[in-house]
């Protein structure tokens, strides 16, 4: 509870003044001043997203634009998923690895008719840019960091389409999950309307010119059915869905195979950074796996608490919280692969006492509205 | 700006002390400022009646959605009552920190301990309000 007197200047998103006016609690996050919650509180915001609709400012995220004749080939070489398999107008989740086969970051990849866009974590953006730039000389492409020119709002919740459709001529019904379209929204031209999100609920992520930030926010909020939602509930929502958070569930000590993200790794697509290491791990056997667990006692696992399997240390809790939707304490941890089965137990040490956790099938929350 | 009732005493760790009736028994909870900083409280772990604590001992734990925090005794004493309602309704700490969200009642071991606590003005100054 000490006052922040950080000497590094924090960046602000184009929605900063709106958050302050709404009474948001602003915290330093990935070099930005971000709203962790509004006066409504994390639990109410979480429930609003599950039941109606929430609006997140996620403009801190980084965007890279890759143009040139070999844009697809370049992104194929620096990420794990198969970009060539994407249709124009389609998005996928992917990983950026190093030669050890561990994560530098996770990302979204958007395929446009004439270019590719990567969306990366704010905390890793500069590192990612330097890392993938090492491959540039092999390709006829141009790589640009356009993050400062992009505002990003995530409208998330079962009512998202009903709320957004009156604001745009883009036919939202026609956009499938992990597809996107472009058009005017609230009179703002060239908005990327992407049916994606980090909550499990149906919803849209809107990428647009930051000059129109306030106009977009006001237009989406106008009907009165949308709750401003902060990073606090974004974390509980994504964890209930078992979606990985870089820095918690995945980092540069973890491979996608260990993180249950084998589905974003396409070993047959051709060469990419980290492929050799993943093939070697696959041949040797994956030693540990990320699992989700619940704790019946009212003792909540949190990031960093020690984990034990059959009495032996098994790393630390990667993510943990009290799940507002499931009303139980939930967490993730890496356990020996042979132990990674629903019903098996582990122990979490919480303030010197050990509590039993039961491994469960992910996602924790089974009733999300995404398509 | 948070609520700081004039008739209570405070610690720098954001606990408050309320005396009513019996001057030797105090009610302890966390301040409005503290609940606001913690956010939604989801669990409060409290000691049993009869437990004895020194001054500034950890007597419990408060779990909020985003953070966990220790509770410290403002004065030395013995627990004479705990707020059982918090077991089922931990959010009372948020909605009524000075009322239904109280945590324990302590029989004060050393009356002089209270002299070291902050009054409302001093606590407000501590918060910079």
CSV table of N, CA and C in Angstrom, one decimal, chain A residues 1 25 36-37 40-44 231-233 235-236 298-300 302 305 320-322 324 350-351 353 355, chain B residues 13-14 33-40 42-43 45 61-70 86-88 90:
chain,number,residue,atom,x,y,z
A,1,UNK,N,0.8,-1.2,0.0
A,1,UNK,CA,0.0,0.0,0.0
A,1,UNK,C,0.9,1.3,0.0
A,25,UNK,N,-9.3,2.6,-10.5
A,25,UNK,CA,-8.1,2.5,-9.7
A,25,UNK,C,-7.0,2.2,-10.8
A,36,UNK,N,-7.2,-1.1,-13.1
A,36,UNK,CA,-7.4,-2.5,-12.6
A,36,UNK,C,-8.8,-2.8,-12.3
A,37,UNK,N,-9.5,-1.7,-11.8
A,37,UNK,CA,-10.9,-1.9,-11.6
A,37,UNK,C,-11.6,-0.5,-11.5
A,40,UNK,N,-17.1,-0.1,-9.3
A,40,UNK,CA,-18.0,-1.3,-9.2
A,40,UNK,C,-17.4,-2.5,-8.5
A,41,UNK,N,-16.0,-2.6,-8.7
A,41,UNK,CA,-15.3,-3.7,-8.1
A,41,UNK,C,-15.1,-4.9,-9.0
A,42,UNK,N,-14.1,-5.7,-8.8
A,42,UNK,CA,-13.7,-6.8,-9.7
A,42,UNK,C,-14.8,-7.8,-9.8
A,43,UNK,N,-15.5,-8.2,-8.7
A,43,UNK,CA,-16.5,-9.3,-8.8
A,43,UNK,C,-17.7,-8.8,-9.7
A,44,UNK,N,-18.1,-7.6,-9.4
A,44,UNK,CA,-19.3,-7.1,-10.2
A,44,UNK,C,-18.9,-7.0,-11.7
A,231,UNK,N,-8.5,-4.6,-15.7
A,231,UNK,CA,-7.6,-5.7,-15.9
A,231,UNK,C,-7.8,-6.7,-14.8
A,232,UNK,N,-8.4,-6.3,-13.6
A,232,UNK,CA,-8.6,-7.3,-12.5
A,232,UNK,C,-9.5,-8.4,-13.0
A,233,UNK,N,-10.7,-8.1,-13.5
A,233,UNK,CA,-11.6,-9.1,-13.9
A,233,UNK,C,-11.2,-9.8,-15.2
A,235,UNK,N,-8.3,-10.8,-15.7
A,235,UNK,CA,-7.5,-11.9,-15.2
A,235,UNK,C,-8.3,-13.1,-14.7
A,236,UNK,N,-9.4,-12.8,-13.9
A,236,UNK,CA,-10.2,-13.9,-13.4
A,236,UNK,C,-11.0,-14.5,-14.5
A,298,UNK,N,-11.3,-23.0,1.9
A,298,UNK,CA,-11.2,-21.6,1.5
A,298,UNK,C,-9.9,-21.0,1.8
A,299,UNK,N,-8.9,-21.5,1.0
A,299,UNK,CA,-7.5,-21.0,1.1
A,299,UNK,C,-7.2,-20.9,-0.4
A,300,UNK,N,-6.8,-19.7,-0.8
A,300,UNK,CA,-6.7,-19.4,-2.2
A,300,UNK,C,-5.3,-19.5,-2.7
A,302,UNK,N,-2.2,-18.7,-4.9
A,302,UNK,CA,-1.8,-17.5,-5.7
A,302,UNK,C,-0.5,-17.7,-6.3
A,305,UNK,N,3.0,-19.5,-5.0
A,305,UNK,CA,3.0,-20.4,-3.8
A,305,UNK,C,3.5,-21.8,-4.2
A,320,UNK,N,-3.6,-18.1,-9.9
A,320,UNK,CA,-4.6,-18.6,-8.9
A,320,UNK,C,-5.5,-17.5,-8.5
A,321,UNK,N,-6.8,-17.8,-8.2
A,321,UNK,CA,-7.7,-16.8,-7.8
A,321,UNK,C,-8.9,-17.5,-7.2
A,322,UNK,N,-9.8,-16.8,-6.6
A,322,UNK,CA,-11.1,-17.2,-6.2
A,322,UNK,C,-12.0,-17.0,-7.4
A,324,UNK,N,-15.0,-16.2,-9.4
A,324,UNK,CA,-16.3,-15.7,-9.1
A,324,UNK,C,-17.4,-16.5,-9.8
A,350,UNK,N,0.2,-22.8,1.5
A,350,UNK,CA,-0.4,-21.4,1.7
A,350,UNK,C,-0.1,-21.0,3.1
A,351,UNK,N,0.8,-20.0,3.2
A,351,UNK,CA,1.2,-19.5,4.5
A,351,UNK,C,1.6,-20.6,5.5
A,353,UNK,N,1.0,-23.8,5.5
A,353,UNK,CA,0.1,-24.9,5.6
A,353,UNK,C,-0.1,-25.5,4.2
A,355,UNK,N,-2.4,-27.4,1.5
A,355,UNK,CA,-3.8,-27.7,1.2
A,355,UNK,C,-3.9,-28.6,-0.1
B,13,UNK,N,-1.1,0.6,9.9
B,13,UNK,CA,-1.4,-0.6,9.0
B,13,UNK,C,-2.9,-0.6,8.6
B,14,UNK,N,-3.7,0.4,9.0
B,14,UNK,CA,-5.1,0.6,8.5
B,14,UNK,C,-6.1,-0.3,9.3
B,33,UNK,N,-10.4,3.0,4.0
B,33,UNK,CA,-9.3,3.2,3.0
B,33,UNK,C,-8.7,1.8,2.7
B,34,UNK,N,-8.5,1.0,3.7
B,34,UNK,CA,-7.9,-0.4,3.5
B,34,UNK,C,-8.8,-1.2,2.7
B,35,UNK,N,-10.1,-1.2,2.9
B,35,UNK,CA,-11.0,-2.1,2.1
B,35,UNK,C,-11.0,-1.6,0.7
B,36,UNK,N,-10.9,-0.3,0.5
B,36,UNK,CA,-10.9,0.2,-0.9
B,36,UNK,C,-9.7,-0.2,-1.6
B,37,UNK,N,-8.5,-0.2,-0.9
B,37,UNK,CA,-7.3,-0.6,-1.5
B,37,UNK,C,-7.3,-2.1,-1.9
B,38,UNK,N,-7.8,-2.9,-0.9
B,38,UNK,CA,-7.8,-4.3,-1.1
B,38,UNK,C,-8.8,-4.7,-2.3
B,39,UNK,N,-9.9,-4.0,-2.4
B,39,UNK,CA,-10.9,-4.5,-3.4
B,39,UNK,C,-11.8,-5.6,-2.7
B,40,UNK,N,-12.5,-6.3,-3.6
B,40,UNK,CA,-13.5,-7.2,-3.1
B,40,UNK,C,-12.9,-8.3,-2.2
B,42,UNK,N,-12.9,-11.7,-0.3
B,42,UNK,CA,-13.6,-13.0,-0.5
B,42,UNK,C,-13.5,-13.9,0.7
B,43,UNK,N,-12.6,-13.7,1.6
B,43,UNK,CA,-12.4,-14.5,2.7
B,43,UNK,C,-11.7,-13.8,3.8
B,45,UNK,N,-9.9,-14.9,7.4
B,45,UNK,CA,-9.5,-15.9,8.4
B,45,UNK,C,-9.2,-15.3,9.7
B,61,UNK,N,-6.0,-13.3,8.5
B,61,UNK,CA,-5.6,-13.0,7.1
B,61,UNK,C,-6.9,-12.6,6.3
B,62,UNK,N,-6.7,-11.6,5.4
B,62,UNK,CA,-7.8,-11.2,4.6
B,62,UNK,C,-7.5,-11.4,3.2
B,63,UNK,N,-8.4,-12.2,2.5
B,63,UNK,CA,-8.1,-12.5,1.1
B,63,UNK,C,-9.1,-11.6,0.2
B,64,UNK,N,-8.5,-10.8,-0.6
B,64,UNK,CA,-9.3,-10.1,-1.6
B,64,UNK,C,-9.1,-10.8,-3.0
B,65,UNK,N,-9.8,-10.4,-4.0
B,65,UNK,CA,-9.7,-11.1,-5.2
B,65,UNK,C,-8.3,-10.9,-5.7
B,66,UNK,N,-7.7,-9.8,-5.6
B,66,UNK,CA,-6.4,-9.5,-6.2
B,66,UNK,C,-5.2,-9.7,-5.2
B,67,UNK,N,-5.5,-9.7,-3.9
B,67,UNK,CA,-4.4,-9.6,-3.0
B,67,UNK,C,-4.7,-10.3,-1.7
B,68,UNK,N,-3.7,-10.7,-1.0
B,68,UNK,CA,-3.9,-11.3,0.4
B,68,UNK,C,-3.1,-10.4,1.3
B,69,UNK,N,-3.7,-10.2,2.5
B,69,UNK,CA,-3.1,-9.2,3.4
B,69,UNK,C,-3.2,-9.8,4.9
B,70,UNK,N,-2.2,-9.6,5.7
B,70,UNK,CA,-2.2,-10.0,7.1
B,70,UNK,C,-3.0,-8.9,7.9
B,86,UNK,N,-18.7,-12.9,9.0
B,86,UNK,CA,-17.8,-12.7,7.9
B,86,UNK,C,-17.5,-14.0,7.1
B,87,UNK,N,-17.7,-15.1,7.8
B,87,UNK,CA,-17.5,-16.4,7.2
B,87,UNK,C,-18.4,-16.6,6.0
B,88,UNK,N,-19.6,-16.2,6.1
B,88,UNK,CA,-20.5,-16.4,5.0
B,88,UNK,C,-20.7,-15.1,4.1
B,90,UNK,N,-18.2,-12.3,3.6
B,90,UNK,CA,-16.9,-11.5,3.7
B,90,UNK,C,-17.0,-10.1,3.1
